[in-house]
Coordinates of C-alpha atoms and ligand atoms in Angstrom, one line a residue:
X748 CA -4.0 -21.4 9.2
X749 CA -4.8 -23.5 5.8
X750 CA -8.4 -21.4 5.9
X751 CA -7.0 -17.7 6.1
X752 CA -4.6 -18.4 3.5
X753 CA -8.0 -19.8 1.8
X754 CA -9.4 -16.6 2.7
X755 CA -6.3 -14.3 1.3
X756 CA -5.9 -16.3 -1.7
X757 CA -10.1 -15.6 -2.4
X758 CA -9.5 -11.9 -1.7
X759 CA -7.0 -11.5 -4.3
X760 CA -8.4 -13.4 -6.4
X761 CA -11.6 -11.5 -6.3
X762 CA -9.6 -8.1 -6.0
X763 CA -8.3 -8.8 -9.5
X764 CA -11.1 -10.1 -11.4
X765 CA -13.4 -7.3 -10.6
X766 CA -11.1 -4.5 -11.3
X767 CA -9.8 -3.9 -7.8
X768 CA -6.3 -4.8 -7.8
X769 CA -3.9 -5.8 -10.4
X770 CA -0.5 -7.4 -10.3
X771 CA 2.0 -4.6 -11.4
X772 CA 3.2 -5.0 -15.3
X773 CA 1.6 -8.6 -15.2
X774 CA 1.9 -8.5 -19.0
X775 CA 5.6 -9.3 -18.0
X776 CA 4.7 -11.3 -15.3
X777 CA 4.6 -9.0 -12.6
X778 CA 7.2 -7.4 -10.5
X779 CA 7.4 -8.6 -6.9
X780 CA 5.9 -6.6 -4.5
X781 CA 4.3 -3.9 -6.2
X782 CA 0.2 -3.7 -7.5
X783 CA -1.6 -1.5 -9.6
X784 CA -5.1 -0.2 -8.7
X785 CA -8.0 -0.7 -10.9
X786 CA -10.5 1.4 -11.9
X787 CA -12.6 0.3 -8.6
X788 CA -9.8 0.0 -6.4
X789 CA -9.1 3.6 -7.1
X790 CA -12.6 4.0 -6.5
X791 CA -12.5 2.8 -2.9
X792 CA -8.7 4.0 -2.4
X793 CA -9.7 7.5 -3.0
X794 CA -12.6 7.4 -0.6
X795 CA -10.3 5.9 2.1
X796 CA -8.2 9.0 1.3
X797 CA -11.4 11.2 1.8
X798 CA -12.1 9.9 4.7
X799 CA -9.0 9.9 6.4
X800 CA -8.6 13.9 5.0
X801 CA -12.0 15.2 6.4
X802 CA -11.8 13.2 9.7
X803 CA -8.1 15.0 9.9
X804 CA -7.9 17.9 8.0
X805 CA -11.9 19.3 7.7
X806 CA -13.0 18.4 11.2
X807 CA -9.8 19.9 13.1
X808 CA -9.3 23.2 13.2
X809 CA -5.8 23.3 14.3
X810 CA -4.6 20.5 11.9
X811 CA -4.0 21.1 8.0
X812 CA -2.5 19.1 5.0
X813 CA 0.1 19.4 2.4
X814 CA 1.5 17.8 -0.5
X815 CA 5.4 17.6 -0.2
X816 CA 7.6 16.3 -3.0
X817 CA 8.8 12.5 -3.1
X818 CA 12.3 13.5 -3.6
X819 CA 14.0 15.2 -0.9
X820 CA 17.4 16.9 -0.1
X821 CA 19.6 14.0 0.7
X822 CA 20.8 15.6 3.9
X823 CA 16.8 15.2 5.0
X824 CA 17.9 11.3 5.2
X825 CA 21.5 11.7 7.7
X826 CA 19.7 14.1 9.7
X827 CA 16.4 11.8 10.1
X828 CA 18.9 8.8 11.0
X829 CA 17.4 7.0 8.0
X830 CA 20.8 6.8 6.3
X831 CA 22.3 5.0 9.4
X832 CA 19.4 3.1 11.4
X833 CA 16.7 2.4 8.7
X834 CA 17.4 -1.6 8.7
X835 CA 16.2 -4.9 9.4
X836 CA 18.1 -7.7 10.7
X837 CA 17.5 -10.1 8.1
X838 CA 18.6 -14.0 8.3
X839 CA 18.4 -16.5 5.6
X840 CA 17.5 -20.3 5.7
X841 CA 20.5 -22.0 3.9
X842 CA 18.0 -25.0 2.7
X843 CA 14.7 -23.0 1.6
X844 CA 16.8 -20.4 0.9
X845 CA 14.5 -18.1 1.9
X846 CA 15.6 -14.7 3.4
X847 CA 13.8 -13.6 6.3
X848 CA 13.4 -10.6 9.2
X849 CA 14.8 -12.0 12.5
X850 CA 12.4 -9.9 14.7
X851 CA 9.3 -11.1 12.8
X852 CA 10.3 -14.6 13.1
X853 CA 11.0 -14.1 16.6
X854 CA 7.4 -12.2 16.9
X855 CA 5.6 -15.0 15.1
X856 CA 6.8 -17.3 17.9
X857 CA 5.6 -15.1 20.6
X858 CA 1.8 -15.2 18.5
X859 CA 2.0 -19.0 18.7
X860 CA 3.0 -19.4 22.3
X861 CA 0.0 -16.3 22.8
X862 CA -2.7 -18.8 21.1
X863 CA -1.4 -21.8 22.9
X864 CA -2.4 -19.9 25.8
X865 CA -5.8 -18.5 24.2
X866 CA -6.3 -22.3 23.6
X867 CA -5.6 -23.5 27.1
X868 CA -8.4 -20.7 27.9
X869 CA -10.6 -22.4 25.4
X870 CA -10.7 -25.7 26.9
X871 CA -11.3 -24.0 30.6
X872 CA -14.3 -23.0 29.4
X873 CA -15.5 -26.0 27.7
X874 CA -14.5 -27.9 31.0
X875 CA -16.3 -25.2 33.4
X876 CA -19.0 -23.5 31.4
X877 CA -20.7 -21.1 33.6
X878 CA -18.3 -21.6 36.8
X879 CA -16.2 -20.4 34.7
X880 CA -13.6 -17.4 36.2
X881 CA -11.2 -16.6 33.2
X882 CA -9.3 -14.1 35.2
X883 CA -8.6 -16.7 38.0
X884 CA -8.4 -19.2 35.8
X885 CA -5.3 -17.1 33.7
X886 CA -3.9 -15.9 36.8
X887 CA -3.1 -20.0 38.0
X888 CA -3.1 -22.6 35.2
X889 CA 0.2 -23.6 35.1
X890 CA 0.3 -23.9 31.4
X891 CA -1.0 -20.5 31.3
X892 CA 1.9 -19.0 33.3
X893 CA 4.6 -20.9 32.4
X894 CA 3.8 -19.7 28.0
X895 CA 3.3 -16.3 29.7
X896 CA 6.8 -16.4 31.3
X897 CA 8.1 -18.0 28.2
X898 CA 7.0 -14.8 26.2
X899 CA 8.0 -12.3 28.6
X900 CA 11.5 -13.6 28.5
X901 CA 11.7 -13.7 24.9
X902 CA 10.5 -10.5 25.2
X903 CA 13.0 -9.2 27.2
X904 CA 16.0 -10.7 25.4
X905 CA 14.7 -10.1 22.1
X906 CA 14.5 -5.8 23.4
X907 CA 17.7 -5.7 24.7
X908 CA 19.3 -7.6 21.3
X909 CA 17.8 -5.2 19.1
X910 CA 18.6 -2.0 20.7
X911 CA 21.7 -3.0 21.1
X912 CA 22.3 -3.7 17.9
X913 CA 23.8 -7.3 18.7
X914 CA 23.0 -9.4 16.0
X915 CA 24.7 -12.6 17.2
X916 CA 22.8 -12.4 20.3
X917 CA 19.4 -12.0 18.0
X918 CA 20.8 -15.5 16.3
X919 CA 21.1 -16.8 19.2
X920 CA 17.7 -16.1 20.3
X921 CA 16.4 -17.5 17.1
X922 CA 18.4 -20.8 17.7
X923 CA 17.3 -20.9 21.5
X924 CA 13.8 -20.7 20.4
X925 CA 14.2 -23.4 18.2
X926 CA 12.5 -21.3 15.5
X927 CA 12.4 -23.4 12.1
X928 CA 12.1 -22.1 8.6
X929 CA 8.2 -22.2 7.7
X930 CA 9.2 -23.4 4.2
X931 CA 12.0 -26.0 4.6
X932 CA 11.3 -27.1 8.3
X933 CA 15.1 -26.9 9.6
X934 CA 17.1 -24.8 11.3
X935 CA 19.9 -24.4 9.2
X936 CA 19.9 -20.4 9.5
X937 CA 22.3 -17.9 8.6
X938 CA 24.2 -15.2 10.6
X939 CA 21.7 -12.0 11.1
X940 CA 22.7 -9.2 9.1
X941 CA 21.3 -5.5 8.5
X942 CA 19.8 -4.3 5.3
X943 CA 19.0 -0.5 4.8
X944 CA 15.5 -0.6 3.4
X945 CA 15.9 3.3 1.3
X946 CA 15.7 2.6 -2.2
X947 CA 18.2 5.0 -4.3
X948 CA 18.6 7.1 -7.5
X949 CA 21.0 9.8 -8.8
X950 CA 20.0 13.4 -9.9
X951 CA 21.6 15.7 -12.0
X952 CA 22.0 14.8 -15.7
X953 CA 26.0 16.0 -15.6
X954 CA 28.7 13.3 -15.1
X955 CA 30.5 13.7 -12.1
X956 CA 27.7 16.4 -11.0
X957 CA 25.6 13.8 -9.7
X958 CA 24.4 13.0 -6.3
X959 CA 22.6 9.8 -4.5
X960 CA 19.3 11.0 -3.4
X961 CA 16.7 8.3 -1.8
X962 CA 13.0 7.5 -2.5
X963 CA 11.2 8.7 0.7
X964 CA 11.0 5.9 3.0
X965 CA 7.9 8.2 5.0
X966 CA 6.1 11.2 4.0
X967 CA 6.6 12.5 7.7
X968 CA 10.2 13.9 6.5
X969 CA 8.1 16.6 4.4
X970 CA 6.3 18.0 7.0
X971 CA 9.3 18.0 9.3
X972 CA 11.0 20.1 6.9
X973 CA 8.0 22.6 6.4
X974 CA 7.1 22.7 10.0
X975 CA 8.2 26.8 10.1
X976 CA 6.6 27.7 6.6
X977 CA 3.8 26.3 7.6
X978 CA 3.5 27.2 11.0
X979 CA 4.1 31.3 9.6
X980 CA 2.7 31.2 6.6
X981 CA -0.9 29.8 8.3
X982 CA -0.1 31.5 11.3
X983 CA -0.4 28.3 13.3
X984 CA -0.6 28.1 17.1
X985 CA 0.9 25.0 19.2
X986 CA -0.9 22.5 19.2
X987 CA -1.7 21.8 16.1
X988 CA -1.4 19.0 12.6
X989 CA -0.1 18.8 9.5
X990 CA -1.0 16.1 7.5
X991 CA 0.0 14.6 4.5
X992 CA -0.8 11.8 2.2
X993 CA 1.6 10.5 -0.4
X994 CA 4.0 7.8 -1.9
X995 CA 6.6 5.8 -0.1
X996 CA 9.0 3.4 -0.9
X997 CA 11.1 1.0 0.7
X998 CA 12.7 -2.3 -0.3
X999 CA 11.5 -4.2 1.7
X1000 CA 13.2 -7.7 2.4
X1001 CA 10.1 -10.3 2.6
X1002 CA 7.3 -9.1 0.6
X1003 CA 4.7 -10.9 0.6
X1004 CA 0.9 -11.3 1.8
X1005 CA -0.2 -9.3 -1.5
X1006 CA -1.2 -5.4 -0.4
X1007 CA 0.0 -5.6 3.0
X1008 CA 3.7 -5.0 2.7
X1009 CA 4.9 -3.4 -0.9
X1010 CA 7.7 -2.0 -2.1
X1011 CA 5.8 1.7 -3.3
X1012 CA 3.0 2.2 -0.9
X1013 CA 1.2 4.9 0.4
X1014 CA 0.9 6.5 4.0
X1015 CA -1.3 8.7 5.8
X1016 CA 0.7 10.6 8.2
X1017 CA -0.1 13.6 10.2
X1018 CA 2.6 15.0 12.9
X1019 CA 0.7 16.7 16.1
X1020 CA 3.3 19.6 17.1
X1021 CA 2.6 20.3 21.1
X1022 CA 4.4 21.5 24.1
X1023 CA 7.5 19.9 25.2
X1024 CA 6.0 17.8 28.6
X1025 CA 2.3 17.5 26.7
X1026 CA 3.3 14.9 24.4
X1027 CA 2.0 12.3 26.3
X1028 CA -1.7 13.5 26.7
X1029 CA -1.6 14.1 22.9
X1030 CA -0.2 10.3 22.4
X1031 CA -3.6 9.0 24.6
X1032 CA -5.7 11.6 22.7
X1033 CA -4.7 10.0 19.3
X1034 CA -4.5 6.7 20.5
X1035 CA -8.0 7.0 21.3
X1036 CA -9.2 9.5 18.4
X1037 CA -7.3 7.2 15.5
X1038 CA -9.0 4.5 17.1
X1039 CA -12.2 5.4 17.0
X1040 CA -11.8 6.5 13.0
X1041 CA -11.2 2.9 12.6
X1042 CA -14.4 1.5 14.5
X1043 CA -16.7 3.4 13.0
X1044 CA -16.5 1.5 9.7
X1045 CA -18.5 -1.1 11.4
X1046 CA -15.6 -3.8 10.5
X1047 CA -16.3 -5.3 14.4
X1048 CA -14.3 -3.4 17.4
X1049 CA -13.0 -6.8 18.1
X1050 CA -11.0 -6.8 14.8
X1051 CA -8.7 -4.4 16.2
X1052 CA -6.3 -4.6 19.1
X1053 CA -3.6 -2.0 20.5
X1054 CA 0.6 -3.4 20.4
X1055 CA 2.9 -1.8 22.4
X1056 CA 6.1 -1.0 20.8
X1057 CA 9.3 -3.7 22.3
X1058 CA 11.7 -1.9 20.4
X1059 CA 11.1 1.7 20.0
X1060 CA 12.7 3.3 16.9
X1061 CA 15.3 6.2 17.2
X1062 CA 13.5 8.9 17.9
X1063 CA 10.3 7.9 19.8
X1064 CA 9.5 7.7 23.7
X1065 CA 6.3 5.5 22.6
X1066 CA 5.2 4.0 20.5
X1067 CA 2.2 1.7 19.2
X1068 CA 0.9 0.1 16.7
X1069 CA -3.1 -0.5 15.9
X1070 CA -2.9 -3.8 14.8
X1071 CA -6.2 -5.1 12.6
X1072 CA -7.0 -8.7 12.0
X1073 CA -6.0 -9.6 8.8
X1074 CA -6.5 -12.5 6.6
X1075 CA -2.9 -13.8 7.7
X1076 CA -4.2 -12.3 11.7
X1077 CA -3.8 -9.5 13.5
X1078 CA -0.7 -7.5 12.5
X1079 CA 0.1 -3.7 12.3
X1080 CA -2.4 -1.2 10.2
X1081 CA -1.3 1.9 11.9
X1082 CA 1.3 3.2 13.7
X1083 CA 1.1 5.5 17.1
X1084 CA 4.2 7.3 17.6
X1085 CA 5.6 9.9 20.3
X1086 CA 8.6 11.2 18.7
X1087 CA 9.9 13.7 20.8
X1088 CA 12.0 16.9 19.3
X1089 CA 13.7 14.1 17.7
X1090 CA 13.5 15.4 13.7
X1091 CA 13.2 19.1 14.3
X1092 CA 16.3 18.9 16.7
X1093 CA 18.1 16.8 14.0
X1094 CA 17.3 19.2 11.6
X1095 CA 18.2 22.0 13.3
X1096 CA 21.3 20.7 13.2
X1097 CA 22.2 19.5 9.8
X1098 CA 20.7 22.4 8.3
X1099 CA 21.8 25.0 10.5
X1100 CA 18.3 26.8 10.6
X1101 CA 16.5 27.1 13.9
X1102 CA 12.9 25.1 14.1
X1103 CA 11.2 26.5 16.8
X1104 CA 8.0 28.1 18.0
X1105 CA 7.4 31.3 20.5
X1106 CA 5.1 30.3 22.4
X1107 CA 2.8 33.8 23.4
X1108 CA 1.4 32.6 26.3
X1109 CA 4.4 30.9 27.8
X1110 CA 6.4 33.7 26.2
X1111 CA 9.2 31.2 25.3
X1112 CA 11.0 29.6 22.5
X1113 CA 11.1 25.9 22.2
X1114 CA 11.7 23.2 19.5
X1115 CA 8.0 21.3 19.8
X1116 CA 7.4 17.7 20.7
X1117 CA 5.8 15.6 18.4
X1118 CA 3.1 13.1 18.6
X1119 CA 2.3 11.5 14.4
X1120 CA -0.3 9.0 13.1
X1121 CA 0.7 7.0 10.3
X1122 CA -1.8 5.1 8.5
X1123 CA -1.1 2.5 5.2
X1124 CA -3.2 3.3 3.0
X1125 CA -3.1 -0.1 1.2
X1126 CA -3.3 -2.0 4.3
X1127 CA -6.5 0.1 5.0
X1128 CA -7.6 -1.1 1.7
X1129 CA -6.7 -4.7 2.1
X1130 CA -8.3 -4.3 5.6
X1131 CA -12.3 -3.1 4.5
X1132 CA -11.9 -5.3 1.4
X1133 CA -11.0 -8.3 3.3
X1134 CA -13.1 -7.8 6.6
X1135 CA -16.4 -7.1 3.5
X1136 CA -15.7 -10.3 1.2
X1137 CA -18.4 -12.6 2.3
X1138 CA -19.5 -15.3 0.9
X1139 CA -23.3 -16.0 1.6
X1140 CA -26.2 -18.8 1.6
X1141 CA -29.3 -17.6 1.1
X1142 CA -32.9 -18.8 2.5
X1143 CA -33.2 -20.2 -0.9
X1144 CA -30.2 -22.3 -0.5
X1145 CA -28.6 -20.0 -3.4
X1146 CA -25.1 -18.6 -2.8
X1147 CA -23.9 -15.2 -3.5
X1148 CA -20.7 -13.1 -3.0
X1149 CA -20.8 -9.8 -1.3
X1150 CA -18.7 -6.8 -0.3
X1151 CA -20.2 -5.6 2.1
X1152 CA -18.1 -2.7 2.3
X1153 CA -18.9 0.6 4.6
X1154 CA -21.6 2.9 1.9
X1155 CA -19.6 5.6 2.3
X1156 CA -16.6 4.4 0.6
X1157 CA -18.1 2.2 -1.9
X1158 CA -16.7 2.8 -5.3
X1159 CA -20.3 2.6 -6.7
X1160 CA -22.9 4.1 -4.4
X1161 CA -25.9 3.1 -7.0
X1162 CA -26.6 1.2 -10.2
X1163 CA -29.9 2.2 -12.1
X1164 CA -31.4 -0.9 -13.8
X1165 CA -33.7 -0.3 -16.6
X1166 CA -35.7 -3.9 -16.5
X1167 CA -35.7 -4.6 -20.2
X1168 CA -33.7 -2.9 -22.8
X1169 CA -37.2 -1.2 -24.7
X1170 CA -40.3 0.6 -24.2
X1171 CA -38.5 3.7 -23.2
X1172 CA -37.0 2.1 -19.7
X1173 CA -33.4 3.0 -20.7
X1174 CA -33.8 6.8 -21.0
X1175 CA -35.9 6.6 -18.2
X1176 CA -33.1 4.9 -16.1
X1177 CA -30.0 7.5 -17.9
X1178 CA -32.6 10.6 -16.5
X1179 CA -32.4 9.2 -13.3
X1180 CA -28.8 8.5 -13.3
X1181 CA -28.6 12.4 -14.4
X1182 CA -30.3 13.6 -11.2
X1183 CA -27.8 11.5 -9.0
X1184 CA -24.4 11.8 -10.7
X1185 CA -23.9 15.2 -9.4
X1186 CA -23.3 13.9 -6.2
X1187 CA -22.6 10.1 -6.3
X1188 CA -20.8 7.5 -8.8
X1189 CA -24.0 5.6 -10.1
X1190 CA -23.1 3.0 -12.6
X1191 CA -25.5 1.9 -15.7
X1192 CA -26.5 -1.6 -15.9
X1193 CA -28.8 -3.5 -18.4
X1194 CA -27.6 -6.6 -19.5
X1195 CA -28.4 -9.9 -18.2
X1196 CA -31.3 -10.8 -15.9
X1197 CA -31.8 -8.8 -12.5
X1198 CA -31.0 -11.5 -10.6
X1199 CA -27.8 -11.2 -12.3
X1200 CA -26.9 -7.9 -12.3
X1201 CA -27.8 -7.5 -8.4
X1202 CA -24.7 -10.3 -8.0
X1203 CA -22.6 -8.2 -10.2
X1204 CA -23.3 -5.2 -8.0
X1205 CA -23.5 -7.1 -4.8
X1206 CA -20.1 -8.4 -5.7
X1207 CA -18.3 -4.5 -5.8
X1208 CA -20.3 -3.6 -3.0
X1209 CA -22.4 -1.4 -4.6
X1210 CA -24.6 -0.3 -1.8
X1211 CA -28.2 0.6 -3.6
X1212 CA -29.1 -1.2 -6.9
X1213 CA -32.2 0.8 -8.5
X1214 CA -34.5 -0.8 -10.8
X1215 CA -36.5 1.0 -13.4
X1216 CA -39.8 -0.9 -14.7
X1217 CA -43.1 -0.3 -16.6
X1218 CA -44.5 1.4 -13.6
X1219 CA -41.9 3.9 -13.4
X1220 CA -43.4 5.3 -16.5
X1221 CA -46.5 5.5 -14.9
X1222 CA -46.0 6.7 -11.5
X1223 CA -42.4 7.8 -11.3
X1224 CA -41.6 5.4 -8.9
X1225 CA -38.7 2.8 -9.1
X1226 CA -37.7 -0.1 -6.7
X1227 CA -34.9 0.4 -4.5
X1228 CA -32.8 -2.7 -3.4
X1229 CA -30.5 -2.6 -0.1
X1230 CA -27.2 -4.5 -0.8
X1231 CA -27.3 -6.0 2.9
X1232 CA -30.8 -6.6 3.6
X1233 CA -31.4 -7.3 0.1
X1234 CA -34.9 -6.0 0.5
X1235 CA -36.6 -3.9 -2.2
X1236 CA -39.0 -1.1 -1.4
X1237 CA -40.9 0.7 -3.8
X1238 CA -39.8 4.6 -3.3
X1239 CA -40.8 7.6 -5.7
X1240 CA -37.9 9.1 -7.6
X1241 CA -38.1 12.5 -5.9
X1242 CA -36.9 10.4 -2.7
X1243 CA -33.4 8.2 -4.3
X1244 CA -31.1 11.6 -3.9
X1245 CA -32.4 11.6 -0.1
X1246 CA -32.1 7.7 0.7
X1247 CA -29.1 7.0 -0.6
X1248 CA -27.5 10.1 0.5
X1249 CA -28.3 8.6 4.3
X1250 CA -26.5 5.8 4.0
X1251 CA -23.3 6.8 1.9
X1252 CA -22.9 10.4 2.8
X1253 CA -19.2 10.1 4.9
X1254 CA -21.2 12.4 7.5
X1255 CA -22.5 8.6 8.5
X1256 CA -18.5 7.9 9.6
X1257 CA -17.7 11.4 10.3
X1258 CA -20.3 12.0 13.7
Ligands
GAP1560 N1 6.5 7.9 9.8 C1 6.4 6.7 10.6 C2 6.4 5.5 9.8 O1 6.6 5.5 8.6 P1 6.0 2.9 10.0 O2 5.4 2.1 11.2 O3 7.3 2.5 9.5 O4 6.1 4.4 10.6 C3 3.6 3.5 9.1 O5 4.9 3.0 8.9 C4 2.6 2.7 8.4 O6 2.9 2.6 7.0 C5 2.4 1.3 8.9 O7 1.6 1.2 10.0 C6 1.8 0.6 7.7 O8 0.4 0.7 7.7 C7 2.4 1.4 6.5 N2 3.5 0.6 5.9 C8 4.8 0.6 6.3 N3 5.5 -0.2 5.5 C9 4.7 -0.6 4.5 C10 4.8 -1.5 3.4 N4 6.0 -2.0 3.0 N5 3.7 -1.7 2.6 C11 2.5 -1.2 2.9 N6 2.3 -0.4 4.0 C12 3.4 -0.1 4.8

């Protein structure tokens, strides 16, 4: 536990002294919660965005993006259920004083119990080696079984708590799981309460004329709301997308663990409209698709894992979440959602306008069902920047810190090194940064030694690092050094635009 906080507390720190990540307004010491992007971070933020957008928007025919406003008539909230059911059950430790959310505590001790058992597994191997049969082996250890039972009970009462709403009953679980406060060690615990988690403001500059209207607590609201204009207006046949990426803000009650939970973040969402009884083959298309977005960045398939939903919000008839293995563990990156006719029902209600689709071939109206993706885009970040920190020995027994992050959303896809600052090497190295800029973000470098500057690049995961010397005036050719490998090859100019296009163009994740 002591060595991923280690590992959080490097990332961080590394985030913010190379430009990555700031802490908001930390002139005033910060506000909780909320980060600025530096001019890096926005960098690798807006190729995250890219790549999201093409893999969505470019290589779907049938799916298309928008850009809805932040604000949104307040009605949009009451018909969503946000107004009434967007709440934690929060509890507070009366010695810490530290507030926290009842189900995550309650999750946390099902993770322990699960690597209790992962550990019992751990020593059967150790005790059996080869003759080892994990699936017997799980299937009869009594320690095995009895943590098993032990989670499927909590399991159970902790579902039926929630959606009933009964927040003594989720105190009482808490208490019967002897659960203790992280910080203070007791369990001196408050009653549960709710907490609505939309943030609010009032519009209208009038006294008297003004109305509460929220901070979107999701962008999917937007596209809701636009399903008809743009189903006409792009002439749209079921199935098909609409996607969106954007702002969202919720107050949330325990922020902590740096990018992963804010208070403004952003989401990539995209709602899949389909035929009422198809929504569960467009759920297992996107379970799959969405993952298979995420393994292609190379950060290990074993980083990632699938959660099925124990509580499933308002309006969904399933629900997961693909969960990525974080600094702190595994916990939720994306969200899988099958929401049914839910919002467009709601909608049609509240507004009074009918939602719905005639369907040519069924020659039918209906309200579609909905199957939506919703991606963090910060937690995306936090995930490829923490799964590429590395720190490295090298055959030389020297160290260096790299980011090995996927070339295609590098912030930086090449530095040009001019080996000394004379002799005509600078121009030569600005000409070849003016072939390349076109199409990549090259960045110029000449002070220090190489050596030097390769860590500096290696360190913002700049994927090619170019050097120009004395023979490039000669021969126009240049060395080319692989951020990874860290081998060098000498390569003519006339070939850079084509290597490095290879290995960052997002056609490399796209395929
Ligand atoms: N429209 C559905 C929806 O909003 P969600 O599971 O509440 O579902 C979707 O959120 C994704 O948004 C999450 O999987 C997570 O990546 C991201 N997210 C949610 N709350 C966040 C927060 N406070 N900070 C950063 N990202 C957050």
């Amino acid at each position: 536990m002591e060595q991923k906080e280690d590992k959080l507390k490097e990332v961080i720190s590394h985030a913010k002294e190379y430009g990555f990540v700031f802490p908001s307004s930390e002139i005033y010491d910060g506000l909780a919660a909320t980060y600025d992007y530096g001019q890096l971070g926005s960098e690798l933020k807006n190729n995250i965005k890219s790549y999201w957008w093409k893999s969505m928007v470019q290589m779907h025919e049938n799916i298309v993006g928008i850009d809805s406003a932040i604000f949104m008539h307040p009605t949009t909230w009451k018909a969503s259920g946000h107004v009434d059911a967007f709440n934690d059950p929060l509890i507070d430790n009366k010695d810490s004083k530290k507030r926290y959310r009842a189900d995550v505590l309650l999750e946390e001790h099902m993770e322990k119990i699960r690597l209790k058992i992962e550990k019992e597994v751990e020593k059967g191997v150790k005790r059996f080696g080869d003759d080892f049969d994990e699936h017997q082996f799980r299937a009869t250890n009594p320690n095995v079984l009895r943590n098993v039972e032990k989670i499927k009970e909590i399991e159970d009462r902790m579902r039926a708590v929630l959606e009933s709403n009964d927040l003594e009953g989720v105190y009482q679980l808490i208490m019967d799981c002897e659960i203790v406060c992280p910080i203070s060690g007791s369990r001196n615990w408050t009653e549960v309460r709710q907490f609505n988690l939309m943030f609010s403001t009032e519009i209208g500059s009038v006294a008297g004329e003004a109305a509460t209207i929220y901070l979107r607590p999701e962008t999917a609201q937007g596209i809701f709301v636009n399903f008809l204009n743009v189903q006409k207006s792009g002439r749209m046949k079921i199935p098909f997308g609409i996607a969106q990426i954007g702002k969202a803000f919720r107050n949330e009650i325990v922020a902590r663990q740096f990018i992963f939970r804010m208070r403004e973040f952003e989401q990539m969402e995209m709602q899949f409209f389909c035929r009422p009884g198809e929504e569960m083959k467009w759920y297992e298309y996107w379970k799959e698709t969405r993952s298979k977005w995420h393994k292609a960045l190379g950060l290990g398939d074993n980083q990632y894992r699938f959660h099925d939903h124990i509580k499933l919000a308002h309006y969904a008839n399933a629900a997961c979440d693909i969960e990525f293995n974080f600094p702190m563990g595994f916990k939720e990156l994306e969200g899988i959602h099958s929401r049914t006719d839910f919002d467009l029902k709601q909608h049609e209600q509240f507004s009074g306008k009918k939602l719905q689709y005639f369907d040519p071939e069924l020659n039918q109206n209906y309200v579609p069902f909905v199957v939506e993706t919703s991606v963090g885009l910060d937690r995306m970040f936090l995930a490829v920047l923490s799964a590429s920190h590395k720190n490295e020995v090298l055959e030389d027994g020297s160290e260096r810190t790299v980011l090995s992050i996927p070339a295609a959303l590098a912030p930086y896809k090449v530095a040009v090194m001019p080996l000394t600052k004379k002799d005509g090497l600078p121009e030569k190295a600005r000409e070849i940064i003016d072939g390349l800029k076109f199409d990549f973000l090259c960045q110029y470098d000449e002070k220090d030694s190489i050596g030097k500057r390769y860590r500096r690049q290696d360190a913002i995961g700049t994927p090619f690092s170019v050097t120009v010397d004395h023979e490039t005036l000669e021969n126009n050719t240049v060395t080319i050094r692989d951020r990874d490998t860290m081998e060098q090859v000498r390569v003519n100019i006339a070939d850079l635009h084509r290597l490095i296009d290879e290995k960052v163009n997002m056609k490399t994740l796209l395929v």
